[in-house]
Coordinates of C-alpha atoms in Angstrom, one line a residue:
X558 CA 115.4 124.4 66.5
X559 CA 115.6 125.5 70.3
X560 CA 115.0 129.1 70.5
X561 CA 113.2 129.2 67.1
X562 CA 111.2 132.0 66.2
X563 CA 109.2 129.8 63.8
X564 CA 108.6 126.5 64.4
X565 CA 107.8 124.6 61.3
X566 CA 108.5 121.0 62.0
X567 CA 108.5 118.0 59.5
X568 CA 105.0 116.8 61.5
X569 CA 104.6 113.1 60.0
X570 CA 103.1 111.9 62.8
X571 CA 100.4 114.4 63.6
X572 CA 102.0 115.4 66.9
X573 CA 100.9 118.9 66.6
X574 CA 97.6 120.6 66.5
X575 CA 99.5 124.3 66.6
X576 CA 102.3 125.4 65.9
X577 CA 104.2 128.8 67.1
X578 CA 106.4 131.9 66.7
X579 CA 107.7 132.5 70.2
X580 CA 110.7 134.9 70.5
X581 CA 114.0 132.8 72.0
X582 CA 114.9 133.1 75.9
X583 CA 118.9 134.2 77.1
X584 CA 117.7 133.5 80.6
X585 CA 116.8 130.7 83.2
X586 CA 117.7 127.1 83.5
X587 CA 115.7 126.1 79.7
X588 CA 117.5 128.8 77.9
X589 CA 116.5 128.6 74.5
X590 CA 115.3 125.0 74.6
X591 CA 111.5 124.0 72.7
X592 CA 109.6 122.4 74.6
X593 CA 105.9 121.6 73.1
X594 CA 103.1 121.3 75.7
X595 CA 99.6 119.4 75.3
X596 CA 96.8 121.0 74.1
X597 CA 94.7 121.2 77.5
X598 CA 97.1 123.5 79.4
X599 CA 96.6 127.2 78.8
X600 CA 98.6 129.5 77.0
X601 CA 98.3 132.9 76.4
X602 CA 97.4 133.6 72.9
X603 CA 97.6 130.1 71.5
X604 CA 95.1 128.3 70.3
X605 CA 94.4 125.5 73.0
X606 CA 91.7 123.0 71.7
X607 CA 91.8 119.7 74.2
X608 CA 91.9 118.4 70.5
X609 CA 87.9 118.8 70.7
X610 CA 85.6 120.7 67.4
X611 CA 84.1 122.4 70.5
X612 CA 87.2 124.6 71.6
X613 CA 88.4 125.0 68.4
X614 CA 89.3 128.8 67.6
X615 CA 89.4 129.6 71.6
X616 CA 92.6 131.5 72.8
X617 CA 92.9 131.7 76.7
X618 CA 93.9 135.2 78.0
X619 CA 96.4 133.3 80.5
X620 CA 98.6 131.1 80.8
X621 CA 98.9 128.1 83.1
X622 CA 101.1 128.1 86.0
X623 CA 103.1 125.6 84.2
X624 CA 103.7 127.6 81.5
X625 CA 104.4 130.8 83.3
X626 CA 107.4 129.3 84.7
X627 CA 108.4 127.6 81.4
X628 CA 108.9 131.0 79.8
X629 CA 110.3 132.7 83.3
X630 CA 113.2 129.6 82.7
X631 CA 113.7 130.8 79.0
X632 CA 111.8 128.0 77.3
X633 CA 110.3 128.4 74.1
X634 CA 107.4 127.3 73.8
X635 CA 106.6 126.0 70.2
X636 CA 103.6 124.6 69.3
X637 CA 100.1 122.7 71.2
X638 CA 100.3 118.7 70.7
X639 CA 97.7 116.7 69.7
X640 CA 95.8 114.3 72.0
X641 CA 92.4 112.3 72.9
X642 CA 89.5 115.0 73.1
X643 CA 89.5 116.1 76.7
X644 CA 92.3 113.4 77.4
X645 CA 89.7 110.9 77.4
X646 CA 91.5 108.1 75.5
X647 CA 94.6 105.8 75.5
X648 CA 95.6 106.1 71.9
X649 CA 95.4 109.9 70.6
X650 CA 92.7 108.3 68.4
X651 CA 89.6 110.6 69.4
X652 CA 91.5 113.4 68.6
X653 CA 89.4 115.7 66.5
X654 CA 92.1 116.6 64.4
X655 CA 93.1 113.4 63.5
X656 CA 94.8 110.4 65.0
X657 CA 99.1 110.8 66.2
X658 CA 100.9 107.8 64.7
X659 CA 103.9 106.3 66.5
X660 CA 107.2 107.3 65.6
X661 CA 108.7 103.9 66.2
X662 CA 106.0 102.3 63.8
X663 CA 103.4 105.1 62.2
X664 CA 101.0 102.0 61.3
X665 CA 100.9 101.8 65.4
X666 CA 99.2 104.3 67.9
X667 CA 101.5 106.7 70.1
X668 CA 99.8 105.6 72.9
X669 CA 97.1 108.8 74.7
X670 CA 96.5 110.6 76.0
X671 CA 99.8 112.9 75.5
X672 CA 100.6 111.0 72.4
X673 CA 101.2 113.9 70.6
X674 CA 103.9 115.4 73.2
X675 CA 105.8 111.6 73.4
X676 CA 105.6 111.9 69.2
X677 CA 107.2 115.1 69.3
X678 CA 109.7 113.6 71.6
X679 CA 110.0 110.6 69.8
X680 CA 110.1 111.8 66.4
X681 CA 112.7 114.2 67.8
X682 CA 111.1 117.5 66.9
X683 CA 111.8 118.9 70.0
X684 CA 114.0 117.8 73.0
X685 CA 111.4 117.8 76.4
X686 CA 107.2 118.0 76.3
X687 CA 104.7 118.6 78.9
X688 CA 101.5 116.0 79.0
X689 CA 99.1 115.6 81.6
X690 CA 98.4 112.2 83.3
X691 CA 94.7 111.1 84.5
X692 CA 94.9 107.6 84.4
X693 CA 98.3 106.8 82.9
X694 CA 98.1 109.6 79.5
X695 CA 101.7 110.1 80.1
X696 CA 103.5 106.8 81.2
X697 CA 101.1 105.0 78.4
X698 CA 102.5 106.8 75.5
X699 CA 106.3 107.7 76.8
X700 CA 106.0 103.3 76.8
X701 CA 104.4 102.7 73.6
X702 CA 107.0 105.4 72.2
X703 CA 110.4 104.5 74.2
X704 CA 110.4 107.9 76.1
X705 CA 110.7 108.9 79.4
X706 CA 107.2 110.3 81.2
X707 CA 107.0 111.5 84.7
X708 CA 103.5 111.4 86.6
X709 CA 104.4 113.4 89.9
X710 CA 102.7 113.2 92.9
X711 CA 99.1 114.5 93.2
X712 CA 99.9 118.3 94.5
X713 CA 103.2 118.6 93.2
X714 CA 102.8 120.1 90.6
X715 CA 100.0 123.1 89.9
X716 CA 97.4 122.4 87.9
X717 CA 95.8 125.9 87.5
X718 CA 95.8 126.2 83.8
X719 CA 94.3 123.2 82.9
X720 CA 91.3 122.7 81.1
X721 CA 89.6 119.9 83.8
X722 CA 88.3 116.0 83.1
X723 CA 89.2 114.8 86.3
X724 CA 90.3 117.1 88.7
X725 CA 91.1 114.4 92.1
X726 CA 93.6 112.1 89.5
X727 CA 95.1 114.5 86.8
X728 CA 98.6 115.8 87.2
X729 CA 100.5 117.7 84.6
X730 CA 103.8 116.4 83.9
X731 CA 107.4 116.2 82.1
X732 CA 108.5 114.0 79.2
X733 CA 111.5 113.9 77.2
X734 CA 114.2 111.2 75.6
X735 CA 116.0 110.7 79.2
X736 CA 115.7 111.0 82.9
X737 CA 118.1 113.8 83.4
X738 CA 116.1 116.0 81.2
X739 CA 112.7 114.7 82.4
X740 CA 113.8 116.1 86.1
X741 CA 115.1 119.1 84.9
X742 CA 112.1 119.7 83.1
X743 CA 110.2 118.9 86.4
X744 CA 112.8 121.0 87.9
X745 CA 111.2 124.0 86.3
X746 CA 107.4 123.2 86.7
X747 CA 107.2 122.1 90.2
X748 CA 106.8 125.5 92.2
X749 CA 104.2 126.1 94.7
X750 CA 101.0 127.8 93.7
X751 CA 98.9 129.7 95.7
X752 CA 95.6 129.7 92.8
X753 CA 95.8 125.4 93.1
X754 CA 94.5 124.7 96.5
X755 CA 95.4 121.0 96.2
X756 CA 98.9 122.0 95.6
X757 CA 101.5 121.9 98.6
X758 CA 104.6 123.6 99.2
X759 CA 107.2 120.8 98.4
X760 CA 109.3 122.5 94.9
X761 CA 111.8 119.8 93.2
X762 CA 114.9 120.8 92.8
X763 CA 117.1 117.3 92.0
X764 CA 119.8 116.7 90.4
X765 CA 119.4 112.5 89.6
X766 CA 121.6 109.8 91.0
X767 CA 122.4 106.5 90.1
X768 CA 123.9 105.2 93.6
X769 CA 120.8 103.5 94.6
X770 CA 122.5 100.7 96.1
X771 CA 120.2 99.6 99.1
X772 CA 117.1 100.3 97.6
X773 CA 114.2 98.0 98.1
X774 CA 112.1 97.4 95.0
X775 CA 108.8 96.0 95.7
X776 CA 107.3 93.3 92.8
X777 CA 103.6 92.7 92.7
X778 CA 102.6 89.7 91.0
X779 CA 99.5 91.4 90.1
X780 CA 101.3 93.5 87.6
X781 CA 102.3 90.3 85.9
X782 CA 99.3 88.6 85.9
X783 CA 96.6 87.6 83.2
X784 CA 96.2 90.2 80.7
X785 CA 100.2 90.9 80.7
X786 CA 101.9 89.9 77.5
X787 CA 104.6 87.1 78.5
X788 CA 107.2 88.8 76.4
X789 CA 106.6 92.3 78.0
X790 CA 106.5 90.5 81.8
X791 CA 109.7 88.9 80.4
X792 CA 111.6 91.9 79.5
X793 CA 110.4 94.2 82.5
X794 CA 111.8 91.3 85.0
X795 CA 115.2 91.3 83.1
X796 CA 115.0 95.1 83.7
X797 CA 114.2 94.6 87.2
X798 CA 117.1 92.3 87.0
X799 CA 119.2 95.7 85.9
X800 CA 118.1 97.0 88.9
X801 CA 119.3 94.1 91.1
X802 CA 122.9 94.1 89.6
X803 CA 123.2 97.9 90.3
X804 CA 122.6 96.9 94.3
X805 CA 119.0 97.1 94.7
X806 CA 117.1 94.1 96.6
X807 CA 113.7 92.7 95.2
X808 CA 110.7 92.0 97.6
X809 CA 107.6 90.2 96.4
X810 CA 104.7 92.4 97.6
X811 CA 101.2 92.7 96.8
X812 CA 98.4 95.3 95.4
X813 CA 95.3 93.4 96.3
X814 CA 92.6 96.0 95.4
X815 CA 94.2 95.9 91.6
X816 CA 91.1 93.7 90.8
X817 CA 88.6 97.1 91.5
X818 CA 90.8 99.4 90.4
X819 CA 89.9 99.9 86.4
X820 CA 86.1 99.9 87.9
X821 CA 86.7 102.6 90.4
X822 CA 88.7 104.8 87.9
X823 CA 86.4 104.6 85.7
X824 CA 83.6 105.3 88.2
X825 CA 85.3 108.3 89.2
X826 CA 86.6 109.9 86.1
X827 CA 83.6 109.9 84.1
X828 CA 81.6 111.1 86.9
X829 CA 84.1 114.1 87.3
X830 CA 84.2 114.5 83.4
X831 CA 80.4 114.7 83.6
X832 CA 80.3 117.7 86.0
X833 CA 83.7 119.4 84.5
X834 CA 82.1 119.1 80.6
X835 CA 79.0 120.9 81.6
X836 CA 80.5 124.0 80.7
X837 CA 81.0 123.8 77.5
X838 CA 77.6 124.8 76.2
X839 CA 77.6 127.4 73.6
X840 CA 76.9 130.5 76.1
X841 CA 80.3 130.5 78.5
X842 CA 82.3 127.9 76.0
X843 CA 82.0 126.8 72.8
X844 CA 80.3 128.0 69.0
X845 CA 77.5 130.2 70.3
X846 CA 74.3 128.1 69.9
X847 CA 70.9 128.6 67.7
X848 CA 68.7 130.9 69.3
X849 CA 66.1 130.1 67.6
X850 CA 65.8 126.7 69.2
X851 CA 64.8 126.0 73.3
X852 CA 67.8 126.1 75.2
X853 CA 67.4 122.6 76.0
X854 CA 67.3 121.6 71.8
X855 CA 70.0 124.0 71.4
X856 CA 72.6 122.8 74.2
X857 CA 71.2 119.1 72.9
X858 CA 72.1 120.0 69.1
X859 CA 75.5 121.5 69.6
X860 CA 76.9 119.1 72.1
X861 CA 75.5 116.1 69.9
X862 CA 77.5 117.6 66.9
X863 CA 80.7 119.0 67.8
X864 CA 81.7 116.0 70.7
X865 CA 83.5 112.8 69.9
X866 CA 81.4 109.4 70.5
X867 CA 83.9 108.9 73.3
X868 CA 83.3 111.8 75.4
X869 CA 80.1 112.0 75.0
X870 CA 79.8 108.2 76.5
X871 CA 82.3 109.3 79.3
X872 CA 79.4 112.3 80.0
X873 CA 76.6 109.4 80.2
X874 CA 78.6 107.4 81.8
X875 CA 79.3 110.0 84.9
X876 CA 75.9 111.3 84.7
X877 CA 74.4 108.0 85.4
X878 CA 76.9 106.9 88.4
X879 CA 76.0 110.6 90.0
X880 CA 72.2 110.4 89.2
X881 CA 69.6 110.2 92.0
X882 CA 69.4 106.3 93.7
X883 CA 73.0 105.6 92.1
X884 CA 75.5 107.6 93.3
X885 CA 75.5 105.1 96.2
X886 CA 75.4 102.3 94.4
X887 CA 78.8 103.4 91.9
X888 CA 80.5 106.4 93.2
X889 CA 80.3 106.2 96.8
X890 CA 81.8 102.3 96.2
X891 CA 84.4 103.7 93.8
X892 CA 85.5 106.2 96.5
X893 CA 85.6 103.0 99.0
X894 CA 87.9 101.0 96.7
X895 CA 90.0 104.0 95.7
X896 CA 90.9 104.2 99.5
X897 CA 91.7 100.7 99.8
X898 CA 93.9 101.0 97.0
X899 CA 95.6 103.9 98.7
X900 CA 96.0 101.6 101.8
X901 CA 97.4 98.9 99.9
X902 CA 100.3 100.8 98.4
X903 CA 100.8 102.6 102.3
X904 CA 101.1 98.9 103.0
X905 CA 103.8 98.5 100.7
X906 CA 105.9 100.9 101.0
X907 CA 106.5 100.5 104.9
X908 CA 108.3 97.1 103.4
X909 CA 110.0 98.3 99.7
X910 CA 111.4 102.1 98.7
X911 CA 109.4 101.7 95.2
X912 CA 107.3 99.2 93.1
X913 CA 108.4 98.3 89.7
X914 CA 106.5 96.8 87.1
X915 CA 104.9 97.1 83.4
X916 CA 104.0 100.5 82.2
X917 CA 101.4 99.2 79.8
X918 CA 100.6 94.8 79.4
X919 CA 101.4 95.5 75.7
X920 CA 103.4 97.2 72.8
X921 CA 101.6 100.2 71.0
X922 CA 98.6 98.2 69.2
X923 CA 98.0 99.2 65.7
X924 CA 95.5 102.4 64.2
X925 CA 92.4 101.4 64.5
X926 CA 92.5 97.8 66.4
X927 CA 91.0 98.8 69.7
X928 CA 87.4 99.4 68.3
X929 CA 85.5 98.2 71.6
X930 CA 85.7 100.3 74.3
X931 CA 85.7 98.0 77.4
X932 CA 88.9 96.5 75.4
X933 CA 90.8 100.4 75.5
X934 CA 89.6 100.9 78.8
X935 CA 91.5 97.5 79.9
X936 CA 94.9 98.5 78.3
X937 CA 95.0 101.1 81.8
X938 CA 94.8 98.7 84.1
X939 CA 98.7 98.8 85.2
X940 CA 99.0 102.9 85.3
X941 CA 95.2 103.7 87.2
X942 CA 96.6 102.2 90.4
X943 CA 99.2 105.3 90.8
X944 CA 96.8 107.9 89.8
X945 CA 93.8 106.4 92.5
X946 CA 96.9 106.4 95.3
X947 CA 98.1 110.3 93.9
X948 CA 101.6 108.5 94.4
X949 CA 104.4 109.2 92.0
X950 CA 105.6 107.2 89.1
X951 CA 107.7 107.1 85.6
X952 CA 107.9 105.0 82.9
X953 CA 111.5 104.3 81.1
X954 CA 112.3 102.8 78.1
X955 CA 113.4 98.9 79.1
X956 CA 113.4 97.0 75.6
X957 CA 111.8 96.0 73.1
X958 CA 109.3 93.3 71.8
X959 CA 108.7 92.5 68.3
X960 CA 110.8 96.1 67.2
X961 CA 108.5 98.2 69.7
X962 CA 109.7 99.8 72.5
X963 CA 108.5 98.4 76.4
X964 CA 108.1 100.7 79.7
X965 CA 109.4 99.7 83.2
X966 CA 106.9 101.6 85.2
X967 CA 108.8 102.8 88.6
X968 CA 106.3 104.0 91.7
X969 CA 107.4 105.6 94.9
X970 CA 105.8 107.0 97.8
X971 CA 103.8 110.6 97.7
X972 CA 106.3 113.8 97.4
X973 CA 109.0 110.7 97.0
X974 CA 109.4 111.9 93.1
X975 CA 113.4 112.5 93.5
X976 CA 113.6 108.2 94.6
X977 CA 111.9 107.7 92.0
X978 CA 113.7 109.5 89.0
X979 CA 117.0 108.1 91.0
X980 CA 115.5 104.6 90.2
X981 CA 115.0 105.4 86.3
X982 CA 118.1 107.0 86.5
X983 CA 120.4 104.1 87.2
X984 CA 118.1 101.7 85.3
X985 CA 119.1 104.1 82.6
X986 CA 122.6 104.1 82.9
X987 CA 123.2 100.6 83.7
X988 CA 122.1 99.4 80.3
X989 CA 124.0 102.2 79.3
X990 CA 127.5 100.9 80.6

């Protein structure tokens, strides 16, 4: 399949949206390997959806940075995979071109919302994936699928390319069926950018290592606490345990602003979403609108018909919290807490090298089971906390509870993505041995 010029894969699971012809690659360090890359990252003369109605049919003139230095590395690129509509979503389930099932169950979700790139992976339709991660949409579904998912620093990686929700948190990233091939997928995608002015000049080039005797791995109890699934606490302390045996040390430490972290993602997301989505409006983006009708019905009408439910309650959501009187009340306090947050993991890490806990407080829930949306918006409370801190973290395959794989989320400090992988590494290999 790598190197394909068509790309017609046995798609069970829904993972793709498109699918491509793309010429194979001699060159680079990804000669001739497919790699599949979510639906919200440009690419020149694809189709590139954010699985929403309301994009359907557009074809950027560019590609991302990302993408760019894909191909210059002799990757072929091979199809768009699915995911929630804008990314908003932590099952693939508001997709509006149907829901991803789960390779390692299909009557279970993939996780979101880069459950179609972990599908691919999993299902093994190609070897490496790129997904993007705003509040966990990476490590979530490389758990719920037994993959490995990197969320890099904040600024590592360029995000110019991508179609915005939340443009402080999000963070394009690698995902594939092991570490080594997870860093040298991030090996390819993290080179400065001039066009992303959040971006800084700090290019990974590693090569992982699983001599991490010495390392100090910090253990909040919060990410053990109520809400956790015994089992899942149970097999991501044996995992730590892995860890331990390898010549690590294990420090209790503690992430007190957990308890206002969910509330201040939230805050800030949908506020974010709110401005980002007020493009799309049938005059710059989007089926042109009905010009028979005011501007206001029009914008109204179309907006009303071709967004999901979710993302058009993320909108509301965001508008309210930046609306006159409010945006002292929610966002300003969000802001606050996202800072403590940041200060709490600072904290940390003068006393541990990285934090280890669950990636997600469950296995992959079933189609259709998470129906109230305060319930989905709970299954992120374990992943927010990196995205709020722009710290790096990955989630690796630990076990498995009732047949369904388990994450061992591993965090590190900012630009400290190399200790990181290193961690997952020799996690990796241990059980290996």
């Amino acid at each position: 399949m790598a190197g394909s010029l068509d790309f017609t894969p046995d798609d069970r699971c829904n993972a793709f949206i498109t699918t491509c012809r793309e010429a194979p690659f001699s060159d680079g360090a990804l000669a001739g390997v497919a790699v599949a890359v979510k639906d919200n990252i440009s690419t020149a003369g694809i189709q590139t959806t954010c699985g929403s109605r309301i994009l359907e049919g557009y074809i950027p003139p560019y590609d991302a940075h990302v993408v760019e230095l894909l191909r210059k590395e002799g990757a072929a690129i091979v199809g768009k995979t699915n995911m929630d509509e804008f990314g908003m979503g932590t099952t693939t389930e508001t997709s509006a071109f149907g829901p991803t099932r789960n390779p390692a169950d299909p009557s279970r979700v993939p996780g979101g919302s880069s459950g179609g790139s972990a599908a691919a992976v999993a299902a093994g339709l190609v070897p490496m994936a790129l997904g993007t991660d705003t509040g966990g949409s990476i490590r979530c579904p490389a758990a719920f699928c037994g993959i490995v998912g990197l969320k890099p620093t904040y600024g590592r990686v360029s995000r110019y390319g991508l179609i915005a929700y939340a443009n402080s948190l999000e963070q394009i990233g690698p995902m594939a069926r092991t570490v080594e091939d997870v860093s040298r997928l991030m090996s390819a995608i993290a080179r400065y950018d001039p066009r992303d002015s959040t971006m800084l000049d700090k290019p990974y080039d590693h090569r992982p290592s699983a001599d991490i005797a010495g390392l100090r791995v910090g253990v909040p109890e919060e990410y053990f606490g109520e809400g956790v699934d015994p089992r899942v606490a149970e097999t991501v302390r044996n995992a730590i345990g892995v860890l331990e045996d390898l010549g690590a040390t294990t420090v209790p430490v503690s992430i007190p602003g957990m308890r206002y972290a969910l509330a201040a993602y939230y805050v800030i997301c949908t506020s974010e979403a709110s401005s980002n989505l007020a493009r799309f409006d049938g005059v710059r983006y989007g089926p042109a609108v009905d010009t028979r009708k005011s501007w206001h019905e029009a914008y109204q009408d179309l907006r009303l018909e071709l967004f999901g439910p979710e993302v058009r309650r993320r909108i509301m959501l965001g508008t309210f919290a930046l609306s006159a009187g409010y945006a002292g009340r929610y966002y300003a306090k969000a802001q606050v807490a996202r800072r403590n947050i940041r200060q709490d993991f600072e904290r940390a890490f003068r006393e541990v090298d990285i934090i280890a806990g669950p990636t997600m407080p469950t296995v992959a829930f079933r189609l259709g089971e998470k129906t109230d949306p305060l319930s989905m918006y709970l299954s992120d409370i374990l992943t927010v906390p990196a995205n709020l801190a722009g710290i790096p973290a990955i989630s690796v395959p630990c076990g498995r509870v009732d047949g369904l794989p388990v994450g061992l989320q591993l965090m590190g400090r900012e630009f400290e993505d190399e200790r990181v992988v290193d961690a997952a590494y020799a996690y990796e290999q241990g059980v290996k041995a």
